[in-house]
Each structure stands twice: as structure tokens, then as C-alpha cells.
């Protein structure tokens, strides 16, 4: 049994540790190791930028059709964090955010809030491409953004269409584009 | 008036009778298809494994040979409170008239089949189908949940914000807001919230200072996302969970952010003078359920209480948890009856997910009281159900069923809800083996 009580430090509710966290962590570790191994195995010739973990970013997928499995909550949180902060997520942060996401039924709704938290962090803002760079060479920005979040290169039409959409509205920001990628259906899959 | 003008005006007036929306007492523009008894149902799964000995039998300590009998659920049941040798601190009831007097008590109702496990019991109560085999935890149930029946078979289809499932714990319980049934699933699921984590310390830490997006920014993001989604082809069966409309998404986010920032606060189910640290997880869950009811007036809400599961090793704390959960239920009903939309238009159903064994398990608490498990003996299949509502809808003060002649089963709650909300006739035959608990109606 896990009982909760009003917290004195401002939390609406205070929660206790739940024992199945450990199992979840082990599962996640296994998934991360497996995923990392796949990334090495599928290395291609195209090397665009140093984005993830200071390692050359490479396309893991040749097309979106290869993504047919839903990310678990821990996979979603950890990949979003690492692709924005460019470093692995601390285990405590992963635990807390995974539980937070699990506690809500509409994953898109809570995902928007978690991503808003990430995108408001100075550490993430420091990694962003500038609006000037985006608008000067939108196709290069689109390609980098596809690689950063979808781990693949855009098709020619995807590159053209998104570049055109960015240029069509001068108010569009880099954060908005990143937010849209992180909230997209494709981002839910691996 | 010229004849032509008269004909035109009279025909317009006649047409408006058919096209103008009819405002109902609840503020809803149109009545839904199907005859409804009420427009709101709140189902409190009074769970954790509750023996009838300590609930409707009012045995208190007498079954242990350790003290008096008496009623520790004074908000739900009529009966004299324990006279002495108390192991709990009595709270004055939130209700002057117990719920059993504001509705019908099914005193002995059967959990007839399958293991008496917590998740099994929840699944049975929320799907209306017994689960005879072991369940894979963290998998959505095979049979549709009451939320899916409600959304799929109500016309017009209600949005996801119209139904909620709130649980005191995570574990497998988040999976009960929709099923894996191929004809139903997430498209018809309910919103889910576990307040302890969803609005807990981490939520305050990470989300407390956020604001919802400016509409123009949200529109630009939506446009880019729509383009990205247009290039990604996954079948409708691959959706990742329940999705709210954009408008509902914003309103639910606003509720969460209001609570996390302190702009809005929860009313707590505690008597005057009782400090907030005595609030249980059950109380917190019901408090959050009330906030959602108050703000959104959903038509179908399922909330559970589970703290009484401490009975595995502490019978005294089991009684305390029962007493506090009873207070929270009474407090919730009192709130509902003060609400301009919900009052006199809401059905409240309470039922444990299963009972507990007749024989103790060998553990003894600090008061020398023996503890009980729930391992599918006959006693653990004996539960009660309480249906309260407006006197025009629900028989007041009626008691049906006896230990030797039980009335109703756990699988009957879903068809009863479906009947009350007017969509039972649209549910395909064979999906719900239970029956409507017609004994409850006035």
C-alpha cells in the first residue's frame, strides 16, 4: 500500500517510492544498451554533425517505415532528454519523469508539458540553432532536425515541404519546430 | 399582415422549433439518444479488499473476540457506531443521512468467478466480465471498459474529457482506461490520472512554473506537427493512448498547471480541525476526483480507494482506512449535492473489488488483532454494493440480498451504469453477461 499526504513543500501530493521502479530501471538499461548497439551496427556513410553525446550523428533509419514499435514511457523521456540536452538523462530525473508520464492517460497532453519544461531550460536553449541560421538555410536546418529527432534523413519532399512551411511564416521559431518534432506521431515510435 | 408574410413567418417559426437547441437543466444543448436516468455517474471502487464482516455486518472487533461490534462506515451505512475499545479515532460523518438511506444497498452481492486479486477485481468491476485466468500486468484488459461502451455507444459520441479514471496507485491500474478489444480501444478510452505522481512533488518541480502555449504559437506547432504526421503512416490501431481534442487538452493542462502553481487548490475530505497530514491516498484521490467533477462535470467517473489493503498485516489500520475512506465518500456526495449541475442528476455507486478471507493469515498487529488475506475463498467473494441517487430515480432506504440469498454480481455494475446513462441498448449482445440491478430503481 502506498499512502500519500499533502506535502509541506508545495507539492499537491507526496508519493512514496514504489518497488517496481528498480525493475523498470533494469529494463530501461537493457533497452538503452540494445539501442546503442543498433546505432553502431547500422552506421552509414553520411555524417552530418556532432549532436548526440558528442558522437557523430548518423541516420539510424533509412525511412520512417522502419519504425513500427511504440516507445515506452522511459524510452520517450530518455530520448527526448538526451536529444535536447545532448547528454544522457540522470537516472533520478528519468524515474521521476517516467512516473509523471505514467500517471496521465493522455500521453500527448503530458508530453507537451514535459517538453515545455525541457525547452524552457537554459541548458537546452544553449544547444539550439538560431532563428537566423534556420531562415538562412532552412533545408540544412530541416536535415539536421530530422537527424536529431527522427534519426533519419528527410526525403526530398519532406525537406522541401518543411523548409517551405518555415519560410512561409517568419514568426516560426526553432523551439516551435523542435516542439512539433517531439510531439509528432513518428517520435512516438522506434 | 400579408398572406405571404404570414406563411413565411409561421414556417420559420415552425422550423425553429425543430432546429433550435433545447437547453436541458444540466446546461447541455441536446439530449443524447437513449433514455437516461441521470446525466452523471460516479463509481467509487471502494477497494483494497473489504470484508462484509467489517462493512455491512458491522462486526468491528467482535469477529476477533476483542471488543464491541459497530458501524465504522457511518457515511455509507445506517447503524450504531462502536461503543468502546476503539482502534480508530472516530470522525463526525460528513452526511447527516447515510447513503444507504439515500439509495439502495445490495447487502450481499457476489464476485462469482475468477481470482480475488486487486487488479482482477478492478477489471471485473470496470469491464463487466469475469477474468478466470491470470492477468498479464500492465496490459490493457481484453474486454472493453465501461468508458469504451459509454463513448462508443452514446450518440453523439462524448469526448474523452467526459469520462475519467482516477487510481490511488500506478502498477497495472493505468491500463484500465481502455481495452485491447479490436472493436474498441484507446479511441474510446477515458482520461486517466494518478494524483500522487501526476500532481505530486515531481510534477511541481518540473511543471509548476509552466504556462500553456500562446494560441498563435500552438497553431504554428500544430501546423508543423500536422505536416510531419502526414508523412508518417501508422494504422489507427497503433495510437499510443487516449487523446483529447485540442480545446479539451488546453483546459485539462490548465487545470493541472493551476493546481501545480497554487493558482487553484484542492478541497480536502477532512473534518474541521483534522490536520492535512492525516489525509490518506484514498482521500487525495477522491479530492482530485471532486476537482475534476467540479471543473468539467464529466458524465462518468471511476475513482478507487485502496488503503484498506493494509489488512494483510494490520487489521487495526484496515479499520482506520475504512473509516477514512467512508468519510471521503460521504464528503464527495455532499459536494456533489451542492453543485449546480451535478446535484440531483448524479448516481453514486460504491462497491469493493472483492472481499477477504474468513480465516486469518497468522499475522497479528500491535493491538493483537489478526490479519486477513484474499485468496478466493467464499468469504472473499461476498461483497456489497450501494447505489445512491435522486429519489425520483433510486429507491431510498431499500436493502436487498442476504448472506443466504445474495442479489447481484460484480459484473452487474457496468450494465447498470450503461442503463443509467442510456446506452445499454446499443451495446452488442453477448458483450455484457451481467444484468441491470433493477432492484435499485424507484
XYZ file of C-alpha atoms in Angstrom:
632
model
C 0.000 0.000 0.000
C 1.236 3.468 -0.784
C -0.306 6.314 1.075
C 0.063 9.920 0.125
C -0.365 13.071 2.121
C -0.244 16.743 1.417
C 3.351 17.820 1.305
C 4.620 20.756 3.271
C 6.981 21.810 0.496
C 4.381 22.859 -2.045
C 3.656 19.566 -3.789
C -0.003 18.822 -4.298
C 0.680 15.265 -3.194
C 3.703 13.481 -1.825
C 4.423 9.955 -3.006
C 6.484 7.094 -1.715
C 8.986 5.033 -3.582
C 7.455 2.127 -5.484
C 9.446 -1.095 -5.628
C 8.854 -1.833 -9.306
C 10.955 1.211 -10.193
C 14.059 -0.957 -9.930
C 12.733 -3.433 -12.457
C 11.770 -0.584 -14.761
C 15.304 0.806 -14.500
C 16.829 -2.531 -15.380
C 14.538 -2.872 -18.372
C 15.415 0.621 -19.494
C 19.134 -0.049 -19.137
C 18.732 -3.111 -21.325
C 16.827 -1.132 -23.916
C 19.410 1.635 -23.949
C 22.238 -0.851 -24.387
C 20.361 -2.585 -27.172
C 19.526 0.690 -28.859
C 23.110 1.878 -28.624
C 24.322 -1.371 -30.120
C 21.915 -0.977 -33.029
C 23.193 2.520 -33.678
C 26.735 1.250 -34.094
C 25.726 -1.688 -36.243
C 23.727 0.427 -38.670
C 26.401 3.083 -39.193
C 26.199 4.684 -42.640
C 28.464 6.948 -44.615
C 26.546 10.167 -44.071
C 27.923 12.104 -41.114
C 26.307 15.465 -40.620
C 27.018 16.938 -37.253
C 28.148 16.316 -33.699
C 24.833 16.310 -31.905
C 24.300 13.351 -29.641
C 26.658 12.602 -26.785
C 29.447 14.299 -28.723
C 29.430 11.354 -31.135
C 28.957 11.758 -34.863
C 25.222 11.713 -35.552
C 24.272 9.167 -38.129
C 20.971 8.120 -39.611
C 19.762 5.001 -37.838
C 16.770 4.582 -40.103
C 16.601 4.775 -43.864
C 12.892 5.617 -43.725
C 10.072 6.161 -41.264
C 8.527 2.851 -42.331
C 11.167 1.078 -40.260
C 9.617 2.486 -37.091
C 6.848 0.157 -36.033
C 7.176 -0.107 -32.269
C 5.820 2.363 -29.742
C 8.383 3.818 -27.379
C 7.820 3.020 -23.753
C 7.479 5.880 -21.337
C 11.116 5.551 -20.284
C 12.274 5.429 -23.893
C 10.266 8.517 -24.780
C 11.502 10.541 -21.818
C 15.134 9.468 -22.095
C 15.409 10.046 -25.837
C 13.717 13.450 -25.652
C 16.023 14.489 -22.845
C 19.208 13.267 -24.494
C 18.341 14.764 -27.867
C 17.663 18.151 -26.304
C 20.331 18.305 -23.607
C 22.884 16.337 -25.670
C 23.723 14.200 -22.673
C 22.171 11.124 -21.036
C 19.347 11.711 -18.638
C 20.208 11.296 -14.930
C 18.530 8.193 -13.535
C 16.601 10.088 -10.872
C 15.209 12.509 -13.455
C 14.240 9.580 -15.654
C 12.451 7.881 -12.768
C 10.551 10.996 -11.808
C 9.527 11.965 -15.314
C 8.587 8.397 -16.246
C 6.313 8.113 -13.228
C 4.869 11.515 -14.005
C 4.083 10.484 -17.584
C 2.687 7.120 -16.469
C 0.321 8.920 -14.101
C -1.534 10.547 -17.003
C -3.675 8.817 -19.609
C -3.226 11.314 -22.446
C 0.473 10.879 -23.238
C 0.395 13.694 -25.755
C -1.022 16.095 -23.197
C 1.540 15.336 -20.514
C 4.277 15.010 -23.137
C 3.624 18.592 -24.206
C 4.145 19.778 -20.649
C 7.315 17.749 -20.104
C 8.735 19.004 -23.392
C 7.782 22.570 -22.476
C 9.830 22.099 -19.325
C 12.816 20.892 -21.330
C 12.524 23.677 -23.889
C 12.444 26.327 -21.182
C 15.742 25.170 -19.709
C 18.804 27.357 -20.384
C 20.889 24.218 -20.869
C 18.672 23.247 -23.797
C 18.377 26.752 -25.187
C 22.165 26.807 -25.448
C 22.033 23.881 -27.893
C 19.518 25.420 -30.275
C 20.188 26.516 -33.795
C 19.477 30.241 -34.095
C 16.491 31.597 -36.000
C 18.916 33.368 -38.330
C 20.630 30.103 -39.196
C 17.269 28.394 -39.686
C 15.965 31.057 -42.028
C 19.248 31.460 -43.909
C 19.489 27.796 -44.848
C 16.178 26.121 -43.987
C 16.944 22.916 -45.889
C 20.101 22.347 -43.880
C 18.154 23.070 -40.690
C 15.431 20.620 -41.677
C 18.004 17.929 -42.379
C 19.741 18.482 -39.055
C 16.446 18.460 -37.205
C 15.320 15.219 -38.860
C 18.584 13.617 -37.877
C 18.471 14.965 -34.364
C 14.973 13.776 -33.527
C 13.947 11.184 -36.106
C 17.415 9.659 -36.529
C 16.992 9.644 -40.285
C 17.382 11.963 -43.237
C 14.262 13.594 -44.669
C 13.061 12.581 -48.082
C 13.414 15.206 -50.746
C 9.757 16.086 -50.428
C 9.881 16.220 -46.629
C 12.863 18.558 -46.858
C 11.127 20.776 -49.393
C 7.764 20.867 -47.628
C 9.047 21.719 -44.166
C 11.513 24.291 -45.495
C 8.682 25.956 -47.341
C 6.475 25.923 -44.264
C 9.216 27.532 -42.167
C 9.808 30.246 -44.715
C 6.090 30.888 -45.165
C 5.700 32.165 -41.606
C 8.504 34.428 -40.362
C 7.193 34.082 -36.810
C 8.144 30.404 -36.716
C 10.830 29.729 -34.135
C 13.359 26.927 -33.771
C 11.712 25.946 -30.495
C 8.375 25.546 -32.233
C 9.900 23.287 -34.861
C 11.622 21.202 -32.204
C 8.401 21.019 -30.216
C 6.491 19.793 -33.272
C 9.063 17.056 -33.913
C 8.945 15.890 -30.297
C 5.141 15.815 -30.342
C 4.840 14.164 -33.731
C 3.474 10.656 -34.193
C 6.760 9.478 -35.655
C 8.598 10.487 -32.496
C 6.419 8.081 -30.504
C 7.873 5.156 -32.450
C 11.225 3.481 -32.914
C -50.094 41.085 -42.384
C -49.961 39.877 -45.937
C -50.703 36.231 -46.506
C -47.232 35.650 -47.986
C -45.548 37.215 -44.941
C -47.725 35.220 -42.607
C -46.856 31.959 -44.314
C -43.144 32.816 -44.344
C -43.063 33.831 -40.691
C -45.088 30.890 -39.498
C -42.949 28.441 -41.455
C -39.772 29.993 -39.997
C -41.214 29.743 -36.521
C -42.127 26.108 -37.095
C -38.684 25.335 -38.448
C -37.017 26.934 -35.450
C -38.871 24.551 -33.175
C -37.039 21.698 -34.852
C -33.648 23.335 -35.279
C -33.127 25.386 -32.120
C -31.237 23.534 -29.417
C -33.183 22.602 -26.330
C -31.352 23.659 -23.210
C -31.521 20.969 -20.573
C -31.282 21.596 -16.827
C -27.650 20.446 -16.958
C -26.825 23.192 -19.474
C -26.384 20.642 -22.267
C -27.786 21.782 -25.597
C -29.174 18.475 -26.844
C -30.448 15.392 -25.136
C -28.454 12.312 -26.082
C -30.006 9.342 -27.788
C -31.299 6.691 -25.410
C -33.334 7.202 -22.296
C -31.243 8.263 -19.360
C -31.981 8.055 -15.664
C -29.286 10.586 -14.800
C -26.613 12.506 -16.664
C -23.705 11.725 -14.334
C -22.422 8.543 -12.719
C -19.632 8.363 -10.146
C -18.439 4.835 -9.422
C -16.274 4.597 -6.299
C -14.440 1.295 -6.312
C -14.267 1.026 -2.537
C -11.351 -1.288 -2.993
C -8.430 -2.802 -1.175
C -10.374 -5.976 -0.333
C -13.236 -5.271 2.113
C -14.869 -7.994 4.167
C -18.600 -7.753 4.699
C -17.889 -8.585 8.358
C -16.413 -5.100 8.848
C -18.697 -3.251 6.443
C -22.369 -4.223 6.166
C -22.217 -6.758 9.042
C -20.744 -4.030 11.291
C -18.702 -6.557 13.236
C -15.852 -4.154 14.103
C -13.800 -6.056 16.728
C -16.419 -8.609 17.693
C -15.400 -11.059 14.966
C -11.980 -11.177 16.591
C -13.476 -11.655 20.055
C -11.671 -8.485 21.026
C -14.386 -5.920 21.618
C -17.643 -4.438 20.503
C -19.423 -4.507 17.191
C -20.486 -1.321 15.433
C -20.656 0.659 12.231
C -17.407 2.297 11.116
C -18.901 3.445 7.794
C -21.416 5.980 9.108
C -21.485 7.970 5.870
C -22.438 4.956 3.810
C -24.461 2.794 6.195
C -27.062 3.173 8.902
C -26.134 1.662 12.228
C -24.837 2.389 15.687
C -21.148 3.218 15.918
C -18.851 1.007 18.022
C -19.347 1.518 21.717
C -15.861 1.079 23.040
C -12.396 -0.478 22.705
C -11.803 1.740 19.698
C -8.759 1.272 17.494
C -9.663 4.282 15.364
C -10.357 7.939 16.120
C -13.954 8.495 15.015
C -14.618 11.323 12.580
C -18.003 13.011 12.692
C -19.859 11.986 9.497
C -19.890 14.333 6.535
C -23.507 13.356 5.844
C -26.448 13.735 8.175
C -28.270 10.982 6.264
C -26.192 7.945 5.304
C -26.020 6.948 1.664
C -27.914 3.715 2.315
C -30.889 5.922 3.203
C -30.376 7.929 0.012
C -30.321 4.838 -2.152
C -30.374 1.058 -2.266
C -27.973 -1.285 -0.501
C -27.172 -4.624 -2.107
C -26.115 -6.177 1.154
C -24.690 -9.374 -0.253
C -23.506 -9.340 -3.842
C -21.290 -11.991 -5.411
C -17.883 -11.823 -7.006
C -18.739 -15.152 -8.515
C -15.756 -16.224 -10.567
C -12.026 -15.789 -11.015
C -9.222 -14.990 -8.603
C -9.925 -12.373 -5.940
C -6.899 -10.248 -6.788
C -6.978 -6.467 -6.743
C -6.353 -5.995 -10.450
C -8.707 -8.834 -11.326
C -11.390 -7.268 -9.163
C -10.909 -3.851 -10.721
C -11.011 -5.372 -14.181
C -14.221 -7.259 -13.435
C -15.899 -4.176 -11.992
C -14.847 -1.927 -14.879
C -15.387 -4.320 -17.795
C -18.433 -6.267 -16.584
C -16.707 -9.549 -17.414
C -15.036 -12.038 -15.097
C -11.427 -12.855 -15.671
C -10.954 -16.527 -14.964
C -7.323 -16.728 -15.896
C -4.271 -14.953 -14.547
C -3.751 -11.472 -15.899
C -0.679 -10.057 -17.525
C 0.030 -6.944 -15.555
C 0.441 -3.678 -17.453
C -1.615 -4.976 -20.352
C -4.928 -3.366 -21.129
C -7.848 -5.727 -20.481
C -9.297 -7.989 -23.151
C -12.885 -6.835 -22.731
C -13.950 -3.216 -23.272
C -14.110 -0.991 -20.233
C -17.230 0.865 -19.200
C -15.647 4.017 -20.649
C -15.408 2.499 -24.103
C -19.003 1.289 -24.056
C -20.078 4.745 -22.899
C -18.198 6.639 -25.579
C -18.759 4.292 -28.489
C -22.456 3.706 -27.874
C -23.610 7.179 -26.837
C -24.898 9.378 -29.613
C -23.312 11.815 -30.231
C -20.057 10.278 -29.048
C -18.832 12.025 -25.898
C -15.279 13.349 -25.877
C -12.569 11.867 -23.689
C -12.942 14.668 -21.152
C -16.404 13.321 -20.374
C -15.020 10.283 -18.589
C -12.199 9.802 -16.100
C -10.468 7.020 -14.257
C -8.516 8.001 -11.127
C -6.452 5.487 -9.166
C -4.543 5.707 -5.912
C -1.623 3.697 -7.296
C 0.195 3.087 -10.568
C 1.296 -0.503 -11.151
C -1.217 -2.037 -13.584
C -4.026 0.417 -12.890
C -3.240 2.973 -15.647
C -4.134 0.214 -18.120
C -7.790 0.259 -17.156
C -8.808 3.363 -19.100
C -9.237 1.355 -22.311
C -9.032 -2.223 -23.508
C -7.245 -4.184 -26.211
C -10.550 -5.191 -27.759
C -10.263 -4.757 -31.543
C -13.663 -3.047 -31.826
C -12.983 -0.556 -29.022
C -9.638 0.561 -27.577
C -7.946 3.915 -26.989
C -10.160 5.791 -29.409
C -12.992 5.346 -26.890
C -10.909 5.443 -23.713
C -11.093 7.671 -20.676
C -8.714 10.217 -19.288
C -6.588 8.712 -16.557
C -4.880 10.350 -13.592
C -2.968 9.008 -10.621
C -2.810 12.152 -8.483
C 0.024 11.012 -6.205
C 2.505 11.188 -9.086
C 0.556 13.145 -11.671
C 0.233 16.092 -9.309
C 2.987 15.113 -6.874
C 6.356 16.524 -5.957
C 7.995 15.796 -9.297
C 5.084 17.376 -11.136
C 5.510 20.566 -9.100
C 9.260 20.526 -9.639
C 9.144 20.038 -13.392
C 5.854 21.596 -14.420
C 4.983 24.041 -11.651
C 6.214 27.173 -13.411
C 4.863 26.415 -16.869
C 2.108 28.162 -18.757
C 0.016 26.846 -21.612
C 1.232 27.881 -25.059
C 0.016 31.113 -26.602
C -2.674 30.218 -29.150
C -0.647 31.571 -32.088
C 2.390 29.568 -31.053
C 0.232 26.494 -30.519
C -1.222 26.909 -34.006
C 2.205 27.093 -35.634
C 3.339 23.975 -33.771
C 0.119 22.241 -34.736
C 0.690 23.086 -38.390
C 4.209 21.681 -38.436
C 3.159 18.620 -36.481
C 0.309 18.002 -38.909
C 2.766 18.062 -41.768
C 5.132 15.647 -40.014
C 2.230 13.350 -39.131
C 1.098 13.408 -42.744
C 4.352 11.753 -43.755
C 4.131 9.028 -41.114
C 1.782 6.169 -41.822
C 0.710 4.142 -38.836
C -2.651 2.414 -38.691
C -5.332 3.660 -36.337
C -4.720 0.650 -34.095
C -1.270 1.959 -33.374
C -2.298 5.073 -31.495
C -0.402 5.419 -28.257
C -3.299 6.169 -25.939
C -6.239 8.379 -25.225
C -6.230 11.721 -26.999
C -8.229 14.779 -26.069
C -9.369 17.398 -28.525
C -7.180 20.496 -28.754
C -9.666 22.506 -26.725
C -10.000 19.866 -24.025
C -6.247 19.365 -23.992
C -5.772 23.037 -23.157
C -8.445 23.034 -20.472
C -7.025 19.920 -18.779
C -3.486 21.282 -18.965
C -4.769 24.499 -17.435
C -6.311 22.567 -14.540
C -3.047 20.746 -13.876
C -0.975 23.904 -14.109
C -3.394 25.794 -11.862
C -3.053 23.100 -9.207
C 0.711 22.782 -9.572
C 1.291 26.523 -9.425
C -1.074 27.041 -6.500
C -3.454 29.179 -8.550
C -6.116 26.623 -7.636
C -6.214 24.319 -4.652
C -7.868 21.074 -3.699
C -10.609 20.864 -1.108
C -9.686 18.044 1.226
C -12.022 15.387 2.612
C -11.145 16.035 6.231
C -13.403 17.074 9.114
C -12.867 20.512 10.609
C -9.814 20.594 12.836
C -8.212 17.442 11.422
C -4.703 18.273 10.134
C -3.900 17.679 6.460
C -1.151 15.153 7.234
C -3.909 12.731 8.174
C -5.175 12.762 4.609
C -4.786 9.307 3.089
C -4.069 8.385 -0.506
C -7.733 7.437 -0.764
C -8.725 10.907 0.394
C -6.300 12.562 -2.020
C -7.715 10.551 -4.901
C -11.279 11.483 -4.062
C -10.304 15.132 -3.558
C -8.803 15.181 -7.051
C -11.847 13.422 -8.450
C -14.010 16.114 -6.964
C -11.872 18.855 -8.533
C -12.368 17.230 -11.936
C -16.093 16.807 -11.334
C -16.401 20.401 -10.236
C -14.477 21.879 -13.157
C -15.515 19.653 -16.064
C -18.752 17.954 -14.925
C -17.829 14.681 -16.648
C -20.615 12.165 -17.128
C -18.737 9.080 -15.991
C -16.032 8.961 -13.319
C -14.485 5.903 -11.696
C -12.370 6.503 -8.585
C -10.811 3.871 -6.382
C -9.715 3.660 -2.773
C -7.152 1.012 -1.825
C -5.616 1.928 1.520
C -7.622 -0.784 3.316
C -5.351 -3.370 1.723
C -3.169 -2.879 4.796
C -5.378 -5.631 6.236
C -2.773 -8.134 5.012
C -0.745 -7.334 8.112
C -2.552 -4.719 10.209
C -6.224 -5.161 11.000
C -6.372 -2.017 13.141
C -5.088 0.170 10.298
C -7.535 -1.564 7.982
C -10.377 -0.308 10.167
C -8.854 3.182 10.244
C -8.522 3.222 6.449
C -12.113 2.030 6.021
C -13.374 4.769 8.325
C -11.443 7.491 6.470
C -12.455 6.216 3.035
C -16.080 6.228 4.176
C -15.688 9.855 5.230
C -14.233 10.745 1.828
C -17.165 9.103 0.037
C -19.672 10.987 2.187
C -17.755 14.218 1.658
C -17.821 13.659 -2.119
C -21.577 13.087 -2.132
C -22.098 16.217 -0.068
C -20.044 18.208 -2.597
C -21.997 16.739 -5.498
C -25.288 17.732 -3.915
C -24.101 21.334 -3.615
C -23.049 21.582 -7.264
C -25.420 23.431 -9.623
C -25.078 20.869 -12.433
C -24.385 17.621 -10.596
C -26.917 17.877 -7.772
C -29.971 15.651 -8.199
C -28.595 14.418 -11.513
C -25.850 12.079 -10.316
C -25.770 8.412 -9.431
C -23.148 7.292 -6.902
C -22.198 3.612 -6.895
C -19.853 2.101 -4.314
C -18.576 -1.463 -4.355
C -15.420 -3.226 -3.146
C -13.493 -5.006 -5.904
C -13.627 -8.185 -3.762
C -13.746 -9.280 -0.138
C -11.275 -11.025 2.130
C -10.870 -14.461 3.609
C -12.873 -15.761 6.523
C -9.805 -17.206 8.211
C -6.895 -15.020 9.352
C -3.419 -15.419 7.903
C -1.442 -15.750 11.142
C -0.146 -12.192 11.375
C -1.138 -10.145 14.423
C -0.929 -6.366 14.767
C 0.067 -4.259 17.777
C -3.456 -4.491 19.187
C -3.419 -8.257 18.978
C -5.826 -8.299 16.036
C -5.419 -10.921 13.323
C -4.844 -10.031 9.684
C -6.620 -11.371 6.586
C -5.579 -12.065 3.004
C -7.824 -12.561 -0.029
C -7.212 -15.903 -1.683
C -10.517 -16.628 -3.401
C -12.310 -18.366 -0.538
C -16.087 -18.000 -0.409
C -15.919 -15.132 2.072
C -13.715 -13.123 -0.291
C -16.454 -13.445 -2.947
C -19.046 -11.815 -0.689
C -19.217 -8.051 -1.156
C -21.791 -5.278 -1.031
C -22.857 -2.537 -3.422
C -24.513 0.756 -2.725
C -26.385 2.809 -5.317
C -27.435 6.301 -4.257
C -29.169 8.941 -6.307
C -32.173 11.207 -6.680
C -35.312 9.859 -5.026
C -37.106 10.029 -8.364
C -34.589 7.548 -9.765
C -33.266 5.384 -6.927
C -35.288 3.603 -4.239
C -34.402 5.232 -0.943
C -33.506 3.128 2.063
C -34.099 -0.201 0.319
C -31.945 -3.198 1.317
C -31.802 -6.288 -0.893
C -29.924 -9.556 -0.553
C -28.935 -11.688 2.409
C -25.933 -13.946 3.084
C -28.012 -16.986 2.157
C -29.687 -15.278 -0.782
C -27.339 -12.768 -2.389
C -28.657 -10.400 -5.048
C -26.446 -9.205 -7.875
C -22.890 -9.816 -9.021
C -19.780 -7.723 -9.543
C -20.304 -7.915 -13.303
C -23.664 -6.157 -12.943
C -22.242 -2.701 -12.277
C -21.262 -1.983 -15.900
C -24.713 -2.801 -17.349
C -26.287 -0.827 -14.515
C -24.187 2.218 -15.417
C -24.966 1.666 -19.103
C -28.670 1.609 -18.297
C -28.470 4.739 -16.149
C -26.632 6.668 -18.883
C -28.904 5.379 -21.634
C -26.512 3.422 -23.845
C -27.112 -0.172 -22.771
C -29.397 -0.982 -25.684
C -26.670 -0.020 -28.148
C -24.115 -2.429 -26.668
C -23.864 -5.537 -28.878
C -25.492 -8.592 -27.358
C -23.134 -11.005 -25.660
C -20.639 -8.360 -24.614
C -22.022 -7.892 -21.102
C -23.038 -11.104 -19.308
C -24.308 -9.249 -16.244
C -27.693 -7.639 -15.700
C -29.008 -4.261 -14.662
C -29.501 -4.058 -10.909
C -33.129 -3.098 -11.364
C -33.855 -3.566 -7.658
C -32.264 -0.151 -7.154
C -34.720 1.900 -9.161
C -37.587 3.819 -7.622
